[in-house]
Amino acid sequence: MSKRKTRYSYLFFSLDIILLALFGLLCNTGPTGVLFHEVAGLVYAALIVVHLIFNRKWIVAAAKGKLRGRRSVAMLAVNILLFADLIVILETGTHVSQYLFPEDVKAESIVLVVHAACSVVAAILIVANVLLHAKAITKGRMLPKVGLVVVLTVIISYAMFGGIQGALDHGMPKDGDVKGQNGQSIDDSDHRLKDGEKK
C-alpha cells in the first residue's frame, strides 16, 4: 500500500471514529447541554457530507447497479435507511431548536418524540453499518484488531445504551415545554391560576 493510500485510510478511519463518538455525545444531551447538541448536530451533518465524498466511488457504483452479493445489497439498504433517518433527525431538530433556529411557535411534543425515536433507529442502523464493514475495517495493520474491537465496542455501547436513554429523555416533553393559549407554559399558567384563586 502506498503512503498516499495509507494516509487516506487513516483519515477515513479517523472520520468514522469521530462520527461514532459524536453521535454518542449527540444522544446524551444531559452532560453537554442543548446548545452543544445543536452545534454538534450541524457539525455531524457536515462530516456526513465529507463521509459521502470519501465514499463517492461506492455511491456511483451503487447508482449504476454494479453492486453484487447479499452483503453489498444489505449495505446499500442500511445506508439508504440511515441517510433518510438522519435527514428526518436534522429536519425535526430545526423545529425543536432553542438556540440556532428558534421559532415563535414551538413545535408540538410529537416532533420531539419523532426526533428521539429516529435517533434510536439511527443508533441501530449505525451498529448494523459497522458490523457490515467489520471485515474491511479490521483488514490490514491500520490498528490491532483487538484494540479496534475494544474502541468500537465502547463507542457503540455508549451510543446504544446511554445514548438511547438520553435521546428518550430529551424527546419527552417536560414541564414548561408545552405552551398554553397565552403563549405561557402550562406550569406558569397553573401558578397564575392558583394566585388568582387565592385573591
XYZ file of C-alpha atoms in Angstrom:
199
model
C 0.000 0.000 0.000
C 1.361 3.418 -0.985
C 1.912 6.183 1.559
C -0.879 8.205 -0.029
C -3.374 5.356 0.311
C -2.208 4.724 3.873
C -2.788 8.367 4.839
C -6.176 8.264 3.120
C -7.117 5.107 5.041
C -6.089 6.650 8.360
C -8.051 9.824 7.570
C -11.110 7.868 6.517
C -10.938 5.631 9.583
C -10.440 8.641 11.899
C -13.513 10.309 10.395
C -15.616 7.227 11.107
C -14.428 7.115 14.730
C -15.220 10.823 15.131
C -18.692 10.260 13.684
C -19.354 7.397 16.098
C -18.106 9.333 19.114
C -20.001 12.487 18.123
C -23.187 10.507 17.652
C -22.877 9.198 21.200
C -22.449 12.757 22.505
C -25.434 13.929 20.468
C -27.619 11.257 22.034
C -26.619 12.333 25.553
C -27.711 15.951 25.932
C -27.536 15.891 29.732
C -23.761 16.305 30.206
C -23.251 18.594 27.189
C -26.329 20.815 27.087
C -28.752 21.788 24.337
C -26.527 24.429 22.698
C -23.706 21.929 22.203
C -26.277 19.426 20.912
C -27.461 21.838 18.226
C -23.984 22.977 17.139
C -22.604 19.428 17.180
C -25.607 18.296 15.154
C -24.672 20.682 12.342
C -21.026 19.595 12.570
C -22.170 15.975 12.375
C -24.213 16.754 9.245
C -21.167 18.395 7.632
C -18.990 15.378 8.486
C -21.596 13.087 6.943
C -21.218 15.045 3.698
C -17.434 14.543 3.897
C -18.033 10.839 4.573
C -20.180 10.615 1.447
C -17.479 12.334 -0.598
C -14.944 9.770 0.620
C -17.350 7.026 -0.491
C -18.275 8.623 -3.823
C -16.928 5.714 -5.898
C -19.077 3.214 -3.988
C -22.110 5.513 -4.311
C -21.603 5.822 -8.072
C -21.262 2.028 -8.370
C -24.483 1.581 -6.371
C -26.308 4.122 -8.551
C -25.232 2.215 -11.664
C -26.404 -1.087 -10.181
C -22.925 -2.580 -10.097
C -23.114 -3.878 -6.536
C -23.171 -7.657 -6.246
C -23.741 -10.037 -3.364
C -26.067 -10.032 -0.363
C -23.626 -8.114 1.787
C -23.374 -5.257 -0.725
C -27.153 -5.110 -1.105
C -27.559 -5.106 2.678
C -25.014 -2.283 2.982
C -26.901 -0.275 0.363
C -30.229 -0.788 2.143
C -28.778 0.167 5.536
C -27.091 3.273 4.127
C -30.250 4.460 2.363
C -32.324 3.984 5.517
C -29.666 5.680 7.643
C -29.398 8.644 5.281
C -33.190 9.104 5.229
C -33.327 8.756 9.016
C -30.602 11.363 9.515
C -32.489 13.806 7.299
C -35.584 13.366 9.480
C -33.435 13.932 12.590
C -31.962 17.108 11.098
C -35.346 18.408 9.960
C -37.118 17.757 13.259
C -34.095 19.150 15.082
C -34.504 22.527 13.402
C -38.148 22.644 14.539
C -37.330 21.970 18.192
C -34.197 24.141 18.223
C -33.872 26.543 21.146
C -30.765 28.471 20.071
C -29.757 28.210 16.398
C -33.202 28.027 14.781
C -35.662 29.404 17.364
C -39.283 29.646 16.290
C -42.013 31.936 17.606
C -44.344 28.978 17.856
C -42.712 25.929 19.382
C -43.236 22.578 17.702
C -45.621 20.144 19.329
C -44.233 17.475 21.638
C -44.769 14.816 18.957
C -41.900 16.374 16.980
C -39.603 15.842 19.964
C -40.711 12.224 20.201
C -40.087 11.670 16.472
C -36.651 13.319 16.831
C -35.762 10.996 19.716
C -37.223 7.877 18.102
C -35.278 8.483 14.895
C -32.113 8.827 16.995
C -32.729 5.343 18.368
C -33.278 4.000 14.848
C -30.059 5.727 13.732
C -28.120 4.046 16.539
C -29.367 0.626 15.419
C -28.568 1.332 11.760
C -25.100 2.652 12.637
C -24.320 -0.549 14.534
C -25.559 -2.582 11.550
C -23.389 -0.485 9.240
C -20.297 -1.021 11.390
C -20.920 -4.772 11.546
C -21.286 -4.953 7.765
C -17.940 -3.157 7.421
C -16.218 -5.169 10.168
C -14.168 -7.285 7.780
C -12.908 -4.280 5.811
C -12.234 -2.246 8.973
C -10.044 -4.919 10.552
C -8.188 -5.670 7.324
C -4.512 -4.773 7.229
C -2.373 -3.324 10.003
C -4.019 0.047 10.478
C -4.766 -0.819 14.097
C -4.521 -4.061 16.054
C -7.793 -5.919 15.636
C -8.268 -6.396 19.355
C -7.790 -2.675 20.013
C -10.205 -1.807 17.225
C -12.868 -4.117 18.610
C -12.474 -2.524 22.055
C -12.774 1.007 20.653
C -15.861 0.170 18.601
C -17.470 -1.698 21.487
C -17.035 1.233 23.865
C -18.332 3.795 21.388
C -21.271 1.719 20.198
C -22.233 0.747 23.763
C -22.205 4.414 24.768
C -24.439 5.320 21.839
C -26.768 2.349 22.190
C -27.344 2.318 25.947
C -26.519 5.757 27.333
C -27.384 7.398 24.036
C -30.806 5.822 23.639
C -31.763 6.729 27.198
C -30.544 10.271 26.670
C -32.472 10.546 23.411
C -35.676 9.345 25.036
C -35.260 11.736 27.973
C -34.639 14.603 25.597
C -37.576 13.644 23.444
C -40.190 13.518 26.174
C -41.823 16.902 26.882
C -41.107 18.354 30.282
C -42.926 20.946 32.434
C -42.929 24.221 30.595
C -42.308 22.677 27.150
C -45.977 22.622 26.157
C -47.305 26.099 25.622
C -50.678 27.339 26.783
C -53.087 29.513 24.785
C -51.444 32.715 26.032
C -48.002 31.540 24.909
C -47.096 30.738 28.530
C -46.050 27.345 29.708
C -48.655 25.174 31.353
C -46.575 25.305 34.506
C -46.608 29.129 34.569
C -50.318 29.243 33.749
C -51.058 26.943 36.674
C -49.170 29.202 39.070
C -51.043 32.267 37.821
C -54.368 30.444 38.136
C -53.566 29.473 41.708
C -52.595 33.059 42.531
C -55.904 34.273 41.081
C -57.891 31.801 43.164
C -56.148 32.986 46.323
C -57.153 36.595 45.571
